Amino acid sequence: MTPDSLFQITSTTAMAGWISLLCSPLIPIWSARIAGIIIPLILSITYSGLILAFFHEADGGFDSLEAVMTLFTSPWLVVAGWIHYLAFDLFIGAWISKQY
């Protein structure tokens, strides 16, 4: 698997979660489970696996903007950051959906 293919798979998976939120008036319980638990959990596990596999060999860090920019020169870590964003965004979107 390449970073590009993982990017496509995870983006499509997150989009399925957002579509299930659109269907929440029709299937509220399943929508909350799919978009609020299942998909964010899958994305979070994928993110964790990428961090465990590739973070140790990356240059950079979190102590300055330049270090963060250097950290994100690795395609795998950019995908990991993107997956983190997808998981968090979907989880919060599902939480907001349950509130209203």
JSON list of N, CA and C in Angstrom, two decimals, residues 52-81:
[
{"chain": "A", "resi": 52, "resn": "LEU", "atom": "N", "xyz": [3.25, 4.74, 15.01]},
{"chain": "A", "resi": 52, "resn": "LEU", "atom": "CA", "xyz": [4.17, 3.74, 15.55]},
{"chain": "A", "resi": 52, "resn": "LEU", "atom": "C", "xyz": [5.18, 3.25, 14.50]},
{"chain": "A", "resi": 53, "resn": "ALA", "atom": "N", "xyz": [4.74, 3.15, 13.26]},
{"chain": "A", "resi": 53, "resn": "ALA", "atom": "CA", "xyz": [5.61, 2.62, 12.21]},
{"chain": "A", "resi": 53, "resn": "ALA", "atom": "C", "xyz": [6.59, 3.65, 11.65]},
{"chain": "A", "resi": 54, "resn": "PHE", "atom": "N", "xyz": [6.20, 4.92, 11.58]},
{"chain": "A", "resi": 54, "resn": "PHE", "atom": "CA", "xyz": [7.01, 5.88, 10.83]},
{"chain": "A", "resi": 54, "resn": "PHE", "atom": "C", "xyz": [7.54, 7.07, 11.62]},
{"chain": "A", "resi": 55, "resn": "PHE", "atom": "N", "xyz": [7.05, 7.32, 12.82]},
{"chain": "A", "resi": 55, "resn": "PHE", "atom": "CA", "xyz": [7.47, 8.51, 13.55]},
{"chain": "A", "resi": 55, "resn": "PHE", "atom": "C", "xyz": [8.93, 8.45, 13.98]},
{"chain": "A", "resi": 56, "resn": "HIS", "atom": "N", "xyz": [9.41, 7.27, 14.32]},
{"chain": "A", "resi": 56, "resn": "HIS", "atom": "CA", "xyz": [10.78, 7.15, 14.82]},
{"chain": "A", "resi": 56, "resn": "HIS", "atom": "C", "xyz": [11.84, 7.46, 13.77]},
{"chain": "A", "resi": 57, "resn": "GLU", "atom": "N", "xyz": [11.50, 7.31, 12.51]},
{"chain": "A", "resi": 57, "resn": "GLU", "atom": "CA", "xyz": [12.49, 7.57, 11.46]},
{"chain": "A", "resi": 57, "resn": "GLU", "atom": "C", "xyz": [12.36, 8.94, 10.82]},
{"chain": "A", "resi": 58, "resn": "ALA", "atom": "N", "xyz": [11.48, 9.78, 11.37]},
{"chain": "A", "resi": 58, "resn": "ALA", "atom": "CA", "xyz": [11.25, 11.09, 10.79]},
{"chain": "A", "resi": 58, "resn": "ALA", "atom": "C", "xyz": [12.14, 12.15, 11.42]},
{"chain": "A", "resi": 59, "resn": "ASP", "atom": "N", "xyz": [12.54, 13.11, 10.60]},
{"chain": "A", "resi": 59, "resn": "ASP", "atom": "CA", "xyz": [13.22, 14.30, 11.11]},
{"chain": "A", "resi": 59, "resn": "ASP", "atom": "C", "xyz": [12.16, 15.28, 11.59]},
{"chain": "A", "resi": 60, "resn": "GLY", "atom": "N", "xyz": [12.57, 16.22, 12.38]},
{"chain": "A", "resi": 60, "resn": "GLY", "atom": "CA", "xyz": [11.65, 17.26, 12.85]},
{"chain": "A", "resi": 60, "resn": "GLY", "atom": "C", "xyz": [11.07, 16.93, 14.20]},
{"chain": "A", "resi": 61, "resn": "GLY", "atom": "N", "xyz": [10.06, 17.71, 14.57]},
{"chain": "A", "resi": 61, "resn": "GLY", "atom": "CA", "xyz": [9.42, 17.55, 15.86]},
{"chain": "A", "resi": 61, "resn": "GLY", "atom": "C", "xyz": [8.33, 18.58, 16.04]},
{"chain": "A", "resi": 62, "resn": "PHE", "atom": "N", "xyz": [8.03, 18.90, 17.31]},
{"chain": "A", "resi": 62, "resn": "PHE", "atom": "CA", "xyz": [6.94, 19.82, 17.60]},
{"chain": "A", "resi": 62, "resn": "PHE", "atom": "C", "xyz": [7.40, 21.07, 18.36]},
{"chain": "A", "resi": 63, "resn": "ASP", "atom": "N", "xyz": [8.69, 21.32, 18.40]},
{"chain": "A", "resi": 63, "resn": "ASP", "atom": "CA", "xyz": [9.20, 22.44, 19.20]},
{"chain": "A", "resi": 63, "resn": "ASP", "atom": "C", "xyz": [9.22, 23.77, 18.46]},
{"chain": "A", "resi": 64, "resn": "SER", "atom": "N", "xyz": [9.06, 23.76, 17.14]},
{"chain": "A", "resi": 64, "resn": "SER", "atom": "CA", "xyz": [9.01, 25.00, 16.37]},
{"chain": "A", "resi": 64, "resn": "SER", "atom": "C", "xyz": [8.25, 24.74, 15.07]},
{"chain": "A", "resi": 65, "resn": "LEU", "atom": "N", "xyz": [7.85, 25.81, 14.42]},
{"chain": "A", "resi": 65, "resn": "LEU", "atom": "CA", "xyz": [7.14, 25.67, 13.15]},
{"chain": "A", "resi": 65, "resn": "LEU", "atom": "C", "xyz": [8.02, 24.98, 12.11]},
{"chain": "A", "resi": 66, "resn": "GLU", "atom": "N", "xyz": [9.28, 25.36, 12.08]},
{"chain": "A", "resi": 66, "resn": "GLU", "atom": "CA", "xyz": [10.21, 24.74, 11.13]},
{"chain": "A", "resi": 66, "resn": "GLU", "atom": "C", "xyz": [10.35, 23.23, 11.38]},
{"chain": "A", "resi": 67, "resn": "ALA", "atom": "N", "xyz": [10.39, 22.84, 12.65]},
{"chain": "A", "resi": 67, "resn": "ALA", "atom": "CA", "xyz": [10.50, 21.42, 12.99]},
{"chain": "A", "resi": 67, "resn": "ALA", "atom": "C", "xyz": [9.25, 20.66, 12.56]},
{"chain": "A", "resi": 68, "resn": "VAL", "atom": "N", "xyz": [8.08, 21.27, 12.73]},
{"chain": "A", "resi": 68, "resn": "VAL", "atom": "CA", "xyz": [6.84, 20.64, 12.31]},
{"chain": "A", "resi": 68, "resn": "VAL", "atom": "C", "xyz": [6.81, 20.51, 10.79]},
{"chain": "A", "resi": 69, "resn": "MET", "atom": "N", "xyz": [7.26, 21.55, 10.09]},
{"chain": "A", "resi": 69, "resn": "MET", "atom": "CA", "xyz": [7.31, 21.50, 8.63]},
{"chain": "A", "resi": 69, "resn": "MET", "atom": "C", "xyz": [8.26, 20.40, 8.16]},
{"chain": "A", "resi": 70, "resn": "THR", "atom": "N", "xyz": [9.36, 20.23, 8.86]},
{"chain": "A", "resi": 70, "resn": "THR", "atom": "CA", "xyz": [10.30, 19.15, 8.52]},
{"chain": "A", "resi": 70, "resn": "THR", "atom": "C", "xyz": [9.67, 17.79, 8.79]},
{"chain": "A", "resi": 71, "resn": "LEU", "atom": "N", "xyz": [8.94, 17.69, 9.89]},
{"chain": "A", "resi": 71, "resn": "LEU", "atom": "CA", "xyz": [8.27, 16.44, 10.24]},
{"chain": "A", "resi": 71, "resn": "LEU", "atom": "C", "xyz": [7.33, 16.00, 9.14]},
{"chain": "A", "resi": 72, "resn": "PHE", "atom": "N", "xyz": [6.64, 16.96, 8.54]},
{"chain": "A", "resi": 72, "resn": "PHE", "atom": "CA", "xyz": [5.66, 16.63, 7.52]},
{"chain": "A", "resi": 72, "resn": "PHE", "atom": "C", "xyz": [6.25, 16.57, 6.11]},
{"chain": "A", "resi": 73, "resn": "THR", "atom": "N", "xyz": [7.54, 16.29, 6.00]},
{"chain": "A", "resi": 73, "resn": "THR", "atom": "CA", "xyz": [8.11, 16.00, 4.69]},
{"chain": "A", "resi": 73, "resn": "THR", "atom": "C", "xyz": [8.00, 14.52, 4.37]},
{"chain": "A", "resi": 74, "resn": "SER", "atom": "N", "xyz": [7.66, 13.71, 5.34]},
{"chain": "A", "resi": 74, "resn": "SER", "atom": "CA", "xyz": [7.44, 12.27, 5.12]},
{"chain": "A", "resi": 74, "resn": "SER", "atom": "C", "xyz": [5.99, 12.07, 4.65]},
{"chain": "A", "resi": 75, "resn": "PRO", "atom": "N", "xyz": [5.79, 11.45, 3.48]},
{"chain": "A", "resi": 75, "resn": "PRO", "atom": "CA", "xyz": [4.43, 11.23, 2.99]},
{"chain": "A", "resi": 75, "resn": "PRO", "atom": "C", "xyz": [3.57, 10.42, 3.97]},
{"chain": "A", "resi": 76, "resn": "TRP", "atom": "N", "xyz": [4.17, 9.45, 4.64]},
{"chain": "A", "resi": 76, "resn": "TRP", "atom": "CA", "xyz": [3.42, 8.64, 5.59]},
{"chain": "A", "resi": 76, "resn": "TRP", "atom": "C", "xyz": [2.94, 9.46, 6.78]},
{"chain": "A", "resi": 77, "resn": "LEU", "atom": "N", "xyz": [3.76, 10.39, 7.24]},
{"chain": "A", "resi": 77, "resn": "LEU", "atom": "CA", "xyz": [3.35, 11.21, 8.38]},
{"chain": "A", "resi": 77, "resn": "LEU", "atom": "C", "xyz": [2.34, 12.29, 7.98]},
{"chain": "A", "resi": 78, "resn": "VAL", "atom": "N", "xyz": [2.40, 12.73, 6.74]},
{"chain": "A", "resi": 78, "resn": "VAL", "atom": "CA", "xyz": [1.38, 13.65, 6.25]},
{"chain": "A", "resi": 78, "resn": "VAL", "atom": "C", "xyz": [0.03, 12.92, 6.20]},
{"chain": "A", "resi": 79, "resn": "VAL", "atom": "N", "xyz": [0.03, 11.69, 5.72]},
{"chain": "A", "resi": 79, "resn": "VAL", "atom": "CA", "xyz": [-1.20, 10.89, 5.70]},
{"chain": "A", "resi": 79, "resn": "VAL", "atom": "C", "xyz": [-1.68, 10.65, 7.13]},
{"chain": "A", "resi": 80, "resn": "ALA", "atom": "N", "xyz": [-0.77, 10.38, 8.05]},
{"chain": "A", "resi": 80, "resn": "ALA", "atom": "CA", "xyz": [-1.15, 10.19, 9.46]},
{"chain": "A", "resi": 80, "resn": "ALA", "atom": "C", "xyz": [-1.82, 11.45, 10.00]},
{"chain": "A", "resi": 81, "resn": "GLY", "atom": "N", "xyz": [-1.25, 12.61, 9.71]},
{"chain": "A", "resi": 81, "resn": "GLY", "atom": "CA", "xyz": [-1.85, 13.87, 10.14]},
{"chain": "A", "resi": 81, "resn": "GLY", "atom": "C", "xyz": [-3.24, 14.07, 9.53]}
]
